[in-house]
Each structure stands twice: as structure tokens, then as C-alpha cells.
Short mmCIF file of C-alpha atoms and ligand atoms in Angstrom, two decimals:
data_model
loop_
_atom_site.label_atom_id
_atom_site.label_comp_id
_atom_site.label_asym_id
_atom_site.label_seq_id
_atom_site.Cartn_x
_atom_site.Cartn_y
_atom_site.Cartn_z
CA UNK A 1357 83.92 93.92 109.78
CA UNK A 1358 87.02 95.13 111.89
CA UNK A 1359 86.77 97.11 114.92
CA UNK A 1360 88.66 99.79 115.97
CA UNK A 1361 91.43 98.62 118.12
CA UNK A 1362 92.30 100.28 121.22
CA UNK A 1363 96.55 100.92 121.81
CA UNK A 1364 98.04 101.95 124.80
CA UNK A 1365 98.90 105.46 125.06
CA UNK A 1366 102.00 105.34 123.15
CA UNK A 1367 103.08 107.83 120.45
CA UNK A 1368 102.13 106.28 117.32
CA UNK A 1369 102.55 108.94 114.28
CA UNK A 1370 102.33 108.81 110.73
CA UNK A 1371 102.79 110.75 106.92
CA UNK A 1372 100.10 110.10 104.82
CA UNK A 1373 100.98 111.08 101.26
CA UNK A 1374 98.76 111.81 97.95
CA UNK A 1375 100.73 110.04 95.38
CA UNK A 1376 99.70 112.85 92.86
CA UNK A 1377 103.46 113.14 91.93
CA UNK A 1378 106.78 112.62 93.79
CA UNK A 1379 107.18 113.74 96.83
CA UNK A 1380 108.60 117.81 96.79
CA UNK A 1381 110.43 119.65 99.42
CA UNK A 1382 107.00 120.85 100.96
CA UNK A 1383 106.07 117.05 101.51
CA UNK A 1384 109.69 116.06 102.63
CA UNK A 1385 109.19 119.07 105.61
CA UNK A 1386 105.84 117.10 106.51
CA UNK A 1387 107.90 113.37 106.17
CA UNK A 1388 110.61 114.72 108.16
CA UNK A 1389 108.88 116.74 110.45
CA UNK A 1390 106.46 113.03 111.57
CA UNK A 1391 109.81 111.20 111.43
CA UNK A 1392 111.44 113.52 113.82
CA UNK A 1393 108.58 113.75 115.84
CA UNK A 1394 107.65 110.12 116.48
CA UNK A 1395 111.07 108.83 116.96
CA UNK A 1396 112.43 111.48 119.26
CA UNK A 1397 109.40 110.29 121.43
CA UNK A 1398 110.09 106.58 121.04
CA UNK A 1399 107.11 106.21 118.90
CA UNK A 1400 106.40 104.69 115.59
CA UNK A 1401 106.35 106.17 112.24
CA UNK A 1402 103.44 104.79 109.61
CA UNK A 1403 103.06 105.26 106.48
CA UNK A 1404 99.85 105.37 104.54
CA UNK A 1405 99.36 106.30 100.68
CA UNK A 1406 95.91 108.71 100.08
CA UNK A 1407 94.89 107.07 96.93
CA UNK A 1408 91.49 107.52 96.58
CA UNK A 1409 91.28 109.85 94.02
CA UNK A 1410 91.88 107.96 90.92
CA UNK A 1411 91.79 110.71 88.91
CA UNK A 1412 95.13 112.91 90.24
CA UNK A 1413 97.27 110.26 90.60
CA UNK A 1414 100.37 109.66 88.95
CA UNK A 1415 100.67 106.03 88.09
CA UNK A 1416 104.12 104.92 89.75
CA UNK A 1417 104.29 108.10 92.40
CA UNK A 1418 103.32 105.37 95.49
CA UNK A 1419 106.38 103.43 94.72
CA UNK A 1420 108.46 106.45 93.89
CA UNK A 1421 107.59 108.25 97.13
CA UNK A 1422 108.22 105.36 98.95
CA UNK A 1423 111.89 104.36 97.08
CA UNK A 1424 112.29 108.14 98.12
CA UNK A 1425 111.54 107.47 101.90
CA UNK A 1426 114.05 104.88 101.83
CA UNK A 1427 116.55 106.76 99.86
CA UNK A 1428 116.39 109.54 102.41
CA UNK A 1429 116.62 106.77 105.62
CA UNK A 1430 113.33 107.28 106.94
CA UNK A 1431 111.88 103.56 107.68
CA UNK A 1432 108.55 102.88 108.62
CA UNK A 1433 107.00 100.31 111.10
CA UNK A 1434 104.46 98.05 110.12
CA UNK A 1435 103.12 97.87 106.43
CA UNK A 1436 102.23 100.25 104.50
CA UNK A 1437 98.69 101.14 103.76
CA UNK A 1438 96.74 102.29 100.37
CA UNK A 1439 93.23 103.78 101.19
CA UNK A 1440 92.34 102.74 97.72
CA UNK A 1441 92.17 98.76 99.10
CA UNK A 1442 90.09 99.88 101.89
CA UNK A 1443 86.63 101.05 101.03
CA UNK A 1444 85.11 98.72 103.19
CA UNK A 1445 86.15 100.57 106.36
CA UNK A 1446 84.78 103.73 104.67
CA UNK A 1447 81.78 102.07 103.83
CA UNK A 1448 81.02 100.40 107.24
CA UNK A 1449 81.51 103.97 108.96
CA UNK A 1450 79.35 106.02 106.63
CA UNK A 1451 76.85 103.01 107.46
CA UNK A 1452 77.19 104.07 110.91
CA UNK A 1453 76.35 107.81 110.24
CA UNK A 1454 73.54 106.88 108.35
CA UNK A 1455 71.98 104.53 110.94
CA UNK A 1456 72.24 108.05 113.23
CA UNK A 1457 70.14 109.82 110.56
CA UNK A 1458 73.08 112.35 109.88
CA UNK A 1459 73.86 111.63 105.87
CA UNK A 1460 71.63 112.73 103.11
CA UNK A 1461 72.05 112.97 99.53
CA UNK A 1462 72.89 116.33 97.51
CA UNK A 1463 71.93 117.16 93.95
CA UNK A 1464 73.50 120.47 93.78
CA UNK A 1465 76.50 121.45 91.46
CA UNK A 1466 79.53 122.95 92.07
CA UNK A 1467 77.94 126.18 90.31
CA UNK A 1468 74.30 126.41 92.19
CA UNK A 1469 76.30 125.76 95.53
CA UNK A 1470 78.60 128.84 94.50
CA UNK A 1471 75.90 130.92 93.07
CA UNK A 1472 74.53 130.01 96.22
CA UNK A 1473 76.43 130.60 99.32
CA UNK A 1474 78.80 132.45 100.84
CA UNK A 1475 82.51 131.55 100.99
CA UNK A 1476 83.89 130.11 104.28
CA UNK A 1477 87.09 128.56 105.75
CA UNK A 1478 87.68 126.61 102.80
CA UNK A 1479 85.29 127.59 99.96
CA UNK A 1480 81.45 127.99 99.52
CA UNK A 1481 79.75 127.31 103.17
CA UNK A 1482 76.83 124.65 101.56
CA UNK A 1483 73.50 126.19 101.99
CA UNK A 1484 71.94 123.50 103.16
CA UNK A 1485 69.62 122.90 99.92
CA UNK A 1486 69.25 119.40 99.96
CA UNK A 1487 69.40 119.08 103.88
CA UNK A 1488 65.31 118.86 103.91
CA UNK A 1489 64.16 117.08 100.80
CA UNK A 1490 63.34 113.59 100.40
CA UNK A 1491 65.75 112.52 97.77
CA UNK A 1492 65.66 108.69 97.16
CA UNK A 1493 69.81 108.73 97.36
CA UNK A 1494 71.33 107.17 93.89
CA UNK A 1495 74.72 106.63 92.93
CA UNK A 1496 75.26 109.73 91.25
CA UNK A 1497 74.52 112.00 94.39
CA UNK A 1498 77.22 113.58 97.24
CA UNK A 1499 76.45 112.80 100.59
CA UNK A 1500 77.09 115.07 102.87
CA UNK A 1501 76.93 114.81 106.65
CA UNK A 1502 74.58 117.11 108.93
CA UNK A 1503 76.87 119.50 110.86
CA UNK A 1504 75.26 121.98 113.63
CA UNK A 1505 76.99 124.74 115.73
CA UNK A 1506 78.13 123.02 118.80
CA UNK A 1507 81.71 124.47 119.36
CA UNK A 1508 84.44 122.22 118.48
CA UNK A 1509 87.56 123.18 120.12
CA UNK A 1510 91.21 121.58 120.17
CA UNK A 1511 94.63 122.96 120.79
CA UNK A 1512 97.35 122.77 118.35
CA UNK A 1513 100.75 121.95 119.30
CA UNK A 1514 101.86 125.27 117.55
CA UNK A 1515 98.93 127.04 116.90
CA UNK A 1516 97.37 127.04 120.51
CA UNK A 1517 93.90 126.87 120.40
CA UNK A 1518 92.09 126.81 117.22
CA UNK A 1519 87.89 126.23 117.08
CA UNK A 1520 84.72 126.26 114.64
CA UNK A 1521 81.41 125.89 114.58
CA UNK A 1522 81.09 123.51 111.71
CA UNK A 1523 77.35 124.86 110.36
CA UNK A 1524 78.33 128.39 110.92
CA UNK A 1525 81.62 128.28 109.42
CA UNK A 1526 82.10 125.18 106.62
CA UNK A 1527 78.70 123.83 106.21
CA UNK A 1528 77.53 120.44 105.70
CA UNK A 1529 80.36 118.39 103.71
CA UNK A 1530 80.44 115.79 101.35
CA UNK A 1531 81.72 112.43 103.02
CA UNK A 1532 80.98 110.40 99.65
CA UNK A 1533 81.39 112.20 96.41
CA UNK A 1534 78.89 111.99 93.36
CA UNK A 1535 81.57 110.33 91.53
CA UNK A 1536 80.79 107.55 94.43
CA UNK A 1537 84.20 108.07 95.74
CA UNK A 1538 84.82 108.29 100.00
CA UNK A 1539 85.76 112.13 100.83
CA UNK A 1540 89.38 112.32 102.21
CA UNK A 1541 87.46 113.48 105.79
CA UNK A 1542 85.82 110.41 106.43
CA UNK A 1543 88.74 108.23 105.41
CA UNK A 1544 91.42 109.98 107.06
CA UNK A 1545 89.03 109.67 110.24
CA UNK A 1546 88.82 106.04 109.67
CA UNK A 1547 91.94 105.26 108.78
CA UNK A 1548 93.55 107.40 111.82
CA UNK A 1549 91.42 105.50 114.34
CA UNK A 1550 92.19 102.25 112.84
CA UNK A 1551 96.23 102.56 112.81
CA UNK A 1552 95.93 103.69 116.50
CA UNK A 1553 97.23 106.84 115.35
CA UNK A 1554 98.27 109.14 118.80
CA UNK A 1555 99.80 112.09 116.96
CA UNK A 1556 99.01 113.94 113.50
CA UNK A 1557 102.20 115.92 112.11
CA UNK A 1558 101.01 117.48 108.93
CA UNK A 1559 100.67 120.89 106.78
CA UNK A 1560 98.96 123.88 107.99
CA UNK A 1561 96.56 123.90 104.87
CA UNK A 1562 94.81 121.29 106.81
CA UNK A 1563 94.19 122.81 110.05
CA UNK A 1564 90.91 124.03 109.42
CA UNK A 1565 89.62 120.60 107.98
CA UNK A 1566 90.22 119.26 111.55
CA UNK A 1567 87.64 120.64 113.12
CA UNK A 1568 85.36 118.43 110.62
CA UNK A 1569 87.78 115.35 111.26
CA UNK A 1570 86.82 116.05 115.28
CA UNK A 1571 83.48 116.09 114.65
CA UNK A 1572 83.28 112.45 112.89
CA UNK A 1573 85.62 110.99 115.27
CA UNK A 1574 82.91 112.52 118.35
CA UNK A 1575 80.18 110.86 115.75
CA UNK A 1576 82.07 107.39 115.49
CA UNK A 1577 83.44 107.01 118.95
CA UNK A 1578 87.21 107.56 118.06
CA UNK A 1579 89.61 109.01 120.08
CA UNK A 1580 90.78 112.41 118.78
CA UNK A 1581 94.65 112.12 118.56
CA UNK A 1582 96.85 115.09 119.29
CA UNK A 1583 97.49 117.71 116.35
CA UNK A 1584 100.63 119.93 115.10
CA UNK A 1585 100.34 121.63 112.02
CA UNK A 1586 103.42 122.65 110.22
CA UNK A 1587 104.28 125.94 108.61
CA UNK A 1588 103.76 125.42 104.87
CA UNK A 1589 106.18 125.71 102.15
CA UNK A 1590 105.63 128.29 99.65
CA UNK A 1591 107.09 128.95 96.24
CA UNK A 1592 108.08 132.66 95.33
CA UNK A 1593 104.92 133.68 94.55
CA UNK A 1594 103.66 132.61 98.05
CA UNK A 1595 101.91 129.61 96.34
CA UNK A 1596 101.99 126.60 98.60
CA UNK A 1597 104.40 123.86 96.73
CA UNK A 1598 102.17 121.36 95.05
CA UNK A 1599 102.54 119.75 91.52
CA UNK A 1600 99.70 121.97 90.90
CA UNK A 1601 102.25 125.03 91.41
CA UNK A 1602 104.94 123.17 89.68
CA UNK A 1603 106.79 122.13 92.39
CA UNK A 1604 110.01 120.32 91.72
CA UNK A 1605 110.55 116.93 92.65
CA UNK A 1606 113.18 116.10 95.44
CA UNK A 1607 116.62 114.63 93.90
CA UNK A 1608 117.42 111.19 95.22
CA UNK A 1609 121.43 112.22 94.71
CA UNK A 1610 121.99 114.67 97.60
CA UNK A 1611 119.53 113.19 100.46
CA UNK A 1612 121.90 115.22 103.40
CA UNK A 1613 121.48 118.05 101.68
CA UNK A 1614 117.98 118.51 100.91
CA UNK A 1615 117.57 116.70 104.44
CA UNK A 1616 119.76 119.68 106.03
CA UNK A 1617 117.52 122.32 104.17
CA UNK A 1618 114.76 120.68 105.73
CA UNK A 1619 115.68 120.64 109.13
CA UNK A 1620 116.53 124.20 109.08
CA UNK A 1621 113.09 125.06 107.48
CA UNK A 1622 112.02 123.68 110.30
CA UNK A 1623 113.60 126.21 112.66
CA UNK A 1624 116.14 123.39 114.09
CA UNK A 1625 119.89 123.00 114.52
CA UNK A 1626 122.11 121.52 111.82
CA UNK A 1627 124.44 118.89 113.20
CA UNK A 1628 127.95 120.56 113.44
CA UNK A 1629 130.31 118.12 111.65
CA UNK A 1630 128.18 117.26 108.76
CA UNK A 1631 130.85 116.60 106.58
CA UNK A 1632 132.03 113.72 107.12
CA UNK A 1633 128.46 112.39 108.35
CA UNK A 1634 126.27 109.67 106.56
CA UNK A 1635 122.35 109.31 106.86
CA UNK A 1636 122.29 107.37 109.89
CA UNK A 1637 124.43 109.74 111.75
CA UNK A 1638 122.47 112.84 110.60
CA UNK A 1639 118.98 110.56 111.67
CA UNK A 1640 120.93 110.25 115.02
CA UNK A 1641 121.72 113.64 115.59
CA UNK A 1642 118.53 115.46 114.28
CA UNK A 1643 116.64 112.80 116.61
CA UNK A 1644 118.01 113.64 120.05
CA UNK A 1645 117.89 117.48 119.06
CA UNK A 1646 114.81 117.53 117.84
CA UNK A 1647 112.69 120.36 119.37
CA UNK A 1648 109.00 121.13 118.40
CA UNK A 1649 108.89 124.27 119.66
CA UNK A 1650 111.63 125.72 117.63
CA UNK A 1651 109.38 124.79 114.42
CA UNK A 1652 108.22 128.79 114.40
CA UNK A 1653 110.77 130.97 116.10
N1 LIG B 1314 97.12 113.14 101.86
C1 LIG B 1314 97.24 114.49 102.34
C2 LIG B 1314 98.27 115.24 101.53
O1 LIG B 1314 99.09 114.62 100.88
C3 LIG B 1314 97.64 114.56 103.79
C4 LIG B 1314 96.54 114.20 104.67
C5 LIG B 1314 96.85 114.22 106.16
O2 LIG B 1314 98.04 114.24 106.57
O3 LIG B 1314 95.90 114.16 106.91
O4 LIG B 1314 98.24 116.45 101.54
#
């Protein structure tokens, strides 16, 4: 098994796409936004594709996001990563949680959990139904992860402060679906502790799952990295961009452009003599100007 290696406090960021299409304008603000943030603090930038879920990917979106990346002059250190050729990791952690009696196996369906519950943070808080019986766990069940109320507090680098109580407010969650497959928690958990990721840039619609990211890095003896999530891009209905919401892929002709729309989505200065200026000038410039704060005013 690998262990966890420890780094040096240096920044180490990263963008972790879904390859469940090519990348849109709402995941270029979340490339560019890592990018920006990692190099202008002499960090590196890692890249890591999310494909565990076999069954919303696009075959060919890895390699197309990535061709994108490079299009746009965003290069990565180190090799990139597919969570798909990883279970092992996954596996060897949930070991862990089960060894501390905190994973149990769920029967319930999407329905009886809704019929069931009331909704939370992010959908039906789980009732706890299986929590207490003795079900001999098979293949075909979740398992979820035993949560209690402890607070779990961290401070966003935009948000400020932001807490839960994980029983009170989201329940206990699935870390292994019933389809056998390793919940996007638990892997992003691993897989952040095992790049020696230092800083998380990424979308606002994931803010609240942190709190449950926290609570399995506490559980496995990870360090928690630092967190900054991003204002997310909507369409004109106020949908967040997704392929879901039809979102539009990003052209590969007119990478300054759509780079200089990003930028000032982002609340920051456009370089001032952008005509004549090629990639590695705008990287430049956008670099040493780069300011966080600016990301909301
Ligand atoms: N794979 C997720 C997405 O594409 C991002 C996960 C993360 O940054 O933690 O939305």
C-alpha cells in the first residue's frame, strides 16, 4: 500500500475536472482561477481527471480537456492523474474507516430516503435507517459513514468562516455507492492528501461538501489544506453552467479572448496592451497581478 507522503509547506494546488464533456467557461474560471493562484505563489499546478463515474462520462472529454489546457497555455507539473486507475487508495482508506467501526451498509432507495427525511444542505439529510441494523454488507449496498454533531469549522479564503454539524445538517453519506463505485468525498479526500495538495481553488457549489471532506481527512489523519471557493458561473436563467444546462464548450480558436473574459469574471485587471500580446505574455501579466481578493468586489 502507499502512504501518505508528507511535503513541505509549499503551495501545491490543483483543478480536478469531471470529464463529463469539454471543459465550458464555468470550468475554465475554476482552471484559471488554480493556475493563477498557484503560480503567482510559486507553487505547482496538478492536474487530476474525476473519472469515477463511468456512467457520465464522455468518452474522449479527458484528452479533450487536457488538449484544451494546453491550447490555452496552462501546463501542469507532474503527471496527470485518473481516479478511475486508483481504487486501491479508495479501497485501503475505506478499510481504515471500517477498522474504526464508522461504515455500515444502507438498503434504502433514493425514494424511502426522500419520503423519509427532511432536505438539508445538499438534498435529503439520511435518516439514519440503516445506522442500527445488522446488515451482512453485500455488493449491492451504499456505505455510508457515521457522522455526529461535533462542529466542524474552517475559513474560506472568500467566504470567511463557514461551519456544519455534519449529523444535524447533511446526514450520514455514502462513501461507496450501491453501484460499488467510491463516492467523489472519499476520493477527493484521498487523492488530495496523496498529491500533497496545500491549496483547493474550486466552485462554490462545493463549499458545503467540505465540511464532509474535513471530517474524513480528521478520520484518516490528513492534513486539511487551505480552501477558496469561487463565485460560480451561471447561465441566464441563473442555472450554474454544466453540460447538464447546456453549457457551450470553450473554442480552442480565440484562447486570449475567452482567457480575457475569464480574468475579468474573476474581478481582475486586463493587461493593457493586449493586442499585440501572445499567451505567454498574457500568463505573465495576469500572474504578477493576480489578486485573490478582487475575485468578489
Ligand atoms: N470534479 C469536480 C468537478 O468537476 C471538482 C472537484 C473538486 O475540485 O474538488 O466539478
Amino acid at each position: 500500500m502507499r502512504t501518505i507522503q508528507s511535503f513541505v509547506s509549499k503551495y501545491r494546488g490543483r483543478f480536478a475536472p469531471s470529464p463529463t464533456g469539454s471543459l465550458h467557461f464555468g470550468s475554465l474560471v475554476a482552471a484559471v482561477a488554480s493556475y493563477l493562484d498557484a503560480k503567482s505563489n510559486y507553487g505547482e499546478w496538478l492536474v487530476r481527471i474525476e473519472d469515477l463515474d463511468s456512467q457520465r462520462q464522455i468518452p474522449g472529454a479527458a484528452d479533450q480537456i487536457l488538449y484544451t489546457l494546453e491550447q490555452f497555455g496552462m501546463e501542469w507539473d507532474g503527471e496527470v492523474i485518473f481516479q478511475s486507475r486508483r481504487l486501491e487508495l479508495y479501497q485501503a482508506a475505506l478499510d481504515i474507516l471500517t477498522k474504526k467501526n464508522l461504515i455500515y451498509p444502507c438498503k434504502c432507495s433514493r425514494k424511502e430516503i426522500a419520503d423519509s427525511s427532511i432536505v438539508g444542505l445538499n438534498g435529503p439529510i439520511y435518516p439514519g435507517t440503516c445506522r442500527n441494523k445488522s446488515i451482512k454488507a453485500n455488493i449491492n449496498h451504499a456505505l455510508r459513514i457515521r457522522t455526529d454533531n461535533n462542529l466542524i469549522a474552517f475559513c474560506d479564503k472568500l467566504r470567511g468562516n463557514y461551519t456544519q454539524r455534519l449529523q444535524r445538517d447533511v446526514g450520514d453519506f455514502v462513501v461507496r455507492r450501491a453501484d460499488g463505485m467510491y463516492a467523489y468525498q472519499l476520493a477527493v479526500v484521498v487523492d488530495d492528501a496523496d498529491q500533497g495538495i496545500t491549496h483547493v481553488v474550486r466552485g462554490m457549489d462545493l463549499l458545503d461538501s467540505t465540511p464532509r471532506q474535513i471530517y474524513l481527512q480528521q478520520l484518516l489523519g490528513y492534513i486539511t489544506p487551505e480552501y477558496m471557493h469561487l463565485p460560480v458561473v451561471t447561465n441566464q436563467q441563473g442555472e450554474k453552467l454544466s453540460k447538464q444546462t447546456g453549457a457551450k464548450p470553450i473554442k480552442l480558436s480565440n484562447a486570449l479572448k475567452q482567457l480575457l473574459c475569464a480574468l475579468e469574471f474573476l474581478g481582475q485587471e486586463s493587461p493593457p496592451d493586449m493586442i499585440e500580446a501572445d499567451l505567454s505574455y498574457f500568463w505573465q501579466w495576469a500572474c504578477k497581478h493576480w489578486r485573490a481578493d478582487k475575485i468578489f468586489s
